Amino acid sequence: GDSVTQMEGPVTLSEEAFLTINCTYTATGYPSLFWYVQYPGEGLQLLLKATKADDKGSNKGFEATYRKETTSFHLEKGSVQVSDSAVYFCALSNQGAQKLVFGQGTRLTINP
Amino acid sequence: DVKVTQSSRYLVKRTGEKVFLECVQDMDHENMFWYRQDPGLGLRLIYFSYDVKMKEKGDIPEGYSVSREKKERFSLILESASTNQTSMYLCASSPVGLAKNIQYFGAGTRLSVL
């Protein structure tokens, strides 16, 4: 079945560092791909998405590119802030499906 | 602003109790979902509903049931709570159509079963 694998956390960085969180997927067909973020004490919220190969999703300085050849959707940010500390989830949705399949989540901590 | 509200942030129950977790959304969404979130396991789907009185099992339905009598409300029921159901429970909703895969989440209910 469909699955999502994220890099293991926790990840700790200093403010203004470059961030990459790796995400790879296994799916039949052409899934849509998502990054959700969960700030402390809150539910998940959509950060960005991409619906087809080579699409780039972006929001709040974060970017991720849908790479079909490597089945990846890595999350990047050029300069992180303390306020980016959260848990990040990669997810996919396959054609016609209304369900999301989530990765295990990566906890990110940014130190000042 | 879209809103998904879960009735309790924290619950403590005893083994064997019947537990109700309530979720209400104000966006007129057709789809609603219940997940549990455990460290290292991400989110796992328990049940979802795509219409009033309709439900489908997710990946881990054992020990749970659901009820959707009104479009805006989706309840998760633990018939006889057990300690291995101690977890964070998240409710979500989504529309049908082009935006159907964007889910909106509540803040979660942290349930402890003693």
Short mmCIF file of C-alpha atoms in Angstrom, two decimals:
data_model
loop_
_atom_site.label_atom_id
_atom_site.label_comp_id
_atom_site.label_asym_id
_atom_site.label_seq_id
_atom_site.Cartn_x
_atom_site.Cartn_y
_atom_site.Cartn_z
CA GLY A 1 0.00 0.00 0.00
CA ASP A 2 0.87 3.67 -0.06
CA SER A 3 3.42 4.89 2.48
CA VAL A 4 5.47 7.94 3.46
CA THR A 5 8.89 7.90 5.11
CA GLN A 6 10.41 10.96 6.76
CA MET A 7 13.85 11.52 8.16
CA GLU A 8 14.02 10.68 11.81
CA GLY A 9 14.12 13.45 14.32
CA PRO A 10 14.47 15.28 16.43
CA VAL A 11 16.29 17.93 14.44
CA THR A 12 17.93 20.81 16.30
CA LEU A 13 19.30 23.84 14.48
CA SER A 14 20.46 27.34 15.28
CA GLU A 15 18.50 30.35 14.11
CA GLU A 16 19.23 31.32 10.48
CA ALA A 17 20.49 27.83 9.58
CA PHE A 18 19.42 26.04 6.41
CA LEU A 19 16.78 23.37 6.89
CA THR A 20 16.10 20.18 4.97
CA ILE A 21 13.64 17.54 6.11
CA ASN A 22 13.65 14.53 3.82
CA CYS A 23 10.47 12.81 2.69
CA THR A 24 10.10 9.89 0.30
CA TYR A 25 6.96 8.08 -0.69
CA THR A 26 5.69 4.85 -2.18
CA ALA A 27 2.46 5.03 -4.11
CA THR A 28 0.75 3.71 -7.21
CA GLY A 29 -0.35 6.27 -9.73
CA TYR A 30 0.18 9.99 -9.29
CA PRO A 31 -0.41 11.12 -5.72
CA SER A 32 -0.72 14.66 -4.40
CA LEU A 33 1.89 15.51 -1.77
CA PHE A 34 1.60 17.70 1.32
CA TRP A 35 3.54 19.10 4.22
CA TYR A 36 1.60 19.78 7.40
CA VAL A 37 2.97 21.54 10.48
CA GLN A 38 1.92 21.13 14.11
CA TYR A 39 2.91 23.94 16.46
CA PRO A 40 3.04 23.19 20.19
CA GLY A 41 -0.41 22.64 21.65
CA GLU A 42 -2.18 22.91 18.30
CA GLY A 43 -3.60 20.67 15.61
CA LEU A 44 -2.02 20.19 12.21
CA GLN A 45 -2.28 22.85 9.56
CA LEU A 46 -1.41 22.68 5.90
CA LEU A 47 1.96 24.24 5.13
CA LEU A 48 2.24 23.57 1.39
CA LYS A 49 1.25 21.11 -1.30
CA ALA A 50 2.04 19.92 -4.82
CA THR A 51 -0.28 18.00 -7.08
CA LYS A 52 1.90 16.87 -9.97
CA ALA A 53 5.49 16.09 -10.87
CA ASP A 54 7.91 19.06 -10.85
CA ASP A 55 5.39 21.27 -9.03
CA LYS A 56 6.92 23.38 -6.27
CA GLY A 57 4.85 24.19 -3.22
CA SER A 58 5.85 27.18 -1.10
CA ASN A 59 4.62 29.05 1.95
CA LYS A 60 6.17 31.07 4.81
CA GLY A 61 9.65 30.69 3.29
CA PHE A 62 9.35 26.90 3.07
CA GLU A 63 9.57 25.07 -0.26
CA ALA A 64 9.23 21.52 -1.51
CA THR A 65 9.45 20.14 -5.05
CA TYR A 66 7.56 17.05 -6.23
CA ARG A 67 10.23 14.77 -7.68
CA LYS A 68 8.68 11.78 -9.37
CA GLU A 69 11.97 10.25 -10.49
CA THR A 70 13.21 10.01 -6.88
CA THR A 71 9.73 9.73 -5.29
CA SER A 72 10.65 12.55 -2.94
CA PHE A 73 9.17 15.76 -1.55
CA HIS A 74 11.89 17.24 0.68
CA LEU A 75 11.05 20.31 2.76
CA GLU A 76 13.56 23.20 2.72
CA LYS A 77 13.93 26.64 4.23
CA GLY A 78 16.87 28.92 3.72
CA SER A 79 16.94 30.59 7.14
CA VAL A 80 14.95 29.16 10.02
CA GLN A 81 13.55 31.11 12.95
CA VAL A 82 12.75 30.13 16.52
CA SER A 83 9.07 30.34 15.59
CA ASP A 84 9.55 27.46 13.12
CA SER A 85 9.96 25.04 16.01
CA ALA A 86 7.21 22.47 15.47
CA VAL A 87 6.52 18.94 14.26
CA TYR A 88 6.43 18.56 10.48
CA PHE A 89 4.47 15.83 8.71
CA CYS A 90 4.80 14.76 5.10
CA ALA A 91 1.65 13.21 3.61
CA LEU A 92 0.21 11.91 0.36
CA SER A 93 -3.20 11.45 -1.12
CA ASN A 94 -3.69 9.11 -3.99
CA GLN A 95 -5.93 9.60 -6.97
CA GLY A 96 -9.58 9.75 -6.05
CA ALA A 97 -8.87 9.00 -2.41
CA GLN A 98 -10.16 11.28 0.29
CA LYS A 99 -7.74 9.93 2.86
CA LEU A 100 -4.24 11.13 3.65
CA VAL A 101 -1.31 8.85 4.44
CA PHE A 102 1.11 10.51 6.87
CA GLY A 103 4.76 10.03 7.63
CA GLN A 104 5.86 9.62 11.23
CA GLY A 105 6.61 13.32 11.75
CA THR A 106 9.87 15.17 12.39
CA ARG A 107 10.25 17.37 15.46
CA LEU A 108 12.23 20.52 14.72
CA THR A 109 13.72 22.73 17.42
CA ILE A 110 15.36 26.04 16.57
CA ASN A 111 17.65 27.57 19.18
CA PRO A 112 18.26 31.34 19.30
CA ASP B 1 -11.77 31.23 9.50
CA VAL B 2 -12.29 27.51 9.35
CA LYS B 3 -12.82 25.86 12.66
CA VAL B 4 -12.72 22.31 13.95
CA THR B 5 -13.48 22.11 17.65
CA GLN B 6 -12.79 19.12 19.87
CA SER B 7 -14.76 19.16 23.08
CA SER B 8 -11.90 18.40 25.48
CA ARG B 9 -8.18 19.12 25.43
CA TYR B 10 -7.40 16.62 28.19
CA LEU B 11 -9.30 13.61 29.48
CA VAL B 12 -8.46 11.09 32.15
CA LYS B 13 -10.53 7.89 32.23
CA ARG B 14 -10.39 4.54 33.94
CA THR B 15 -9.96 1.17 32.25
CA GLY B 16 -13.31 -0.21 31.14
CA GLU B 17 -15.10 3.14 30.96
CA LYS B 18 -17.05 4.15 27.88
CA VAL B 19 -15.47 7.29 26.44
CA PHE B 20 -16.92 9.80 24.00
CA LEU B 21 -14.74 12.22 22.06
CA GLU B 22 -16.68 14.92 20.26
CA CYS B 23 -15.73 16.94 17.22
CA VAL B 24 -17.64 19.77 15.55
CA GLN B 25 -16.78 21.64 12.36
CA ASP B 26 -18.37 24.84 11.11
CA MET B 27 -17.29 24.67 7.47
CA ASP B 28 -20.12 22.50 6.08
CA HIS B 29 -17.54 19.86 5.09
CA GLU B 30 -18.75 16.48 3.92
CA ASN B 31 -15.74 14.48 5.10
CA MET B 32 -14.65 14.01 8.70
CA PHE B 33 -11.82 11.94 10.14
CA TRP B 34 -10.52 10.61 13.45
CA TYR B 35 -6.80 9.94 13.90
CA ARG B 36 -4.62 8.95 16.78
CA GLN B 37 -1.14 10.42 17.07
CA ASP B 38 1.63 8.52 18.82
CA PRO B 39 5.35 9.39 18.95
CA GLY B 40 7.28 7.77 16.12
CA LEU B 41 4.12 6.50 14.44
CA GLY B 42 2.74 9.71 12.99
CA LEU B 43 -1.00 9.93 12.47
CA ARG B 44 -3.00 6.75 11.98
CA LEU B 45 -6.53 6.85 10.67
CA ILE B 46 -9.14 5.25 12.92
CA TYR B 47 -12.39 5.99 11.06
CA PHE B 48 -13.70 8.46 8.56
CA SER B 49 -17.09 9.58 7.35
CA TYR B 50 -17.99 11.04 3.97
CA ASP B 51 -21.61 11.81 4.75
CA VAL B 52 -24.14 11.81 7.54
CA LYS B 53 -24.64 8.31 8.92
CA MET B 54 -21.89 6.95 6.65
CA LYS B 55 -18.62 5.64 8.01
CA GLU B 56 -15.62 3.66 6.87
CA LYS B 57 -12.91 1.91 8.82
CA GLY B 58 -9.45 3.32 8.67
CA ASP B 59 -6.21 1.55 9.45
CA ILE B 60 -6.75 0.91 13.17
CA PRO B 61 -10.50 0.69 13.92
CA GLU B 62 -10.31 -2.07 16.55
CA GLY B 63 -11.66 -0.95 19.90
CA TYR B 64 -13.34 2.14 18.46
CA SER B 65 -16.66 3.09 16.94
CA VAL B 66 -18.00 6.35 15.51
CA SER B 67 -21.25 8.20 15.11
CA ARG B 68 -22.25 10.90 12.66
CA GLU B 69 -25.87 11.90 13.12
CA LYS B 70 -25.40 15.48 11.89
CA LYS B 71 -23.13 16.82 9.20
CA GLU B 72 -21.16 19.05 11.54
CA ARG B 73 -20.55 16.52 14.33
CA PHE B 74 -18.42 13.37 14.36
CA SER B 75 -18.03 11.39 17.57
CA LEU B 76 -15.41 8.80 18.43
CA ILE B 77 -16.45 6.17 20.98
CA LEU B 78 -14.24 3.90 23.01
CA GLU B 79 -16.65 1.21 24.14
CA SER B 80 -14.39 -0.07 26.93
CA ALA B 81 -11.27 2.02 27.32
CA SER B 82 -7.95 0.26 27.73
CA THR B 83 -4.52 1.57 28.68
CA ASN B 84 -3.20 1.04 25.14
CA GLN B 85 -5.70 3.65 23.97
CA THR B 86 -3.83 6.35 25.86
CA SER B 87 -2.94 8.74 23.06
CA MET B 88 -3.54 12.06 21.37
CA TYR B 89 -6.71 12.01 19.25
CA LEU B 90 -7.11 14.40 16.35
CA CYS B 91 -10.26 15.18 14.42
CA ALA B 92 -10.19 16.64 10.90
CA SER B 93 -12.61 17.64 8.19
CA SER B 94 -12.33 18.26 4.46
CA PRO B 95 -14.60 19.36 1.63
CA VAL B 96 -15.35 17.40 -1.52
CA GLY B 97 -14.25 18.65 -4.92
CA LEU B 98 -10.86 19.99 -5.90
CA ALA B 99 -9.89 20.86 -2.33
CA LYS B 100 -10.94 17.51 -0.90
CA ASN B 101 -7.45 16.49 0.11
CA ILE B 102 -6.84 19.53 2.29
CA GLN B 103 -7.82 18.55 5.78
CA TYR B 104 -8.48 20.97 8.63
CA PHE B 105 -7.60 19.77 12.10
CA GLY B 106 -8.80 20.37 15.61
CA ALA B 107 -6.34 21.02 18.45
CA GLY B 108 -6.56 17.44 19.69
CA THR B 109 -7.70 15.59 22.81
CA ARG B 110 -5.03 14.03 24.95
CA LEU B 111 -6.60 10.95 26.54
CA SER B 112 -5.06 9.09 29.43
CA VAL B 113 -6.56 5.73 30.41
CA LEU B 114 -5.51 4.60 33.88
#
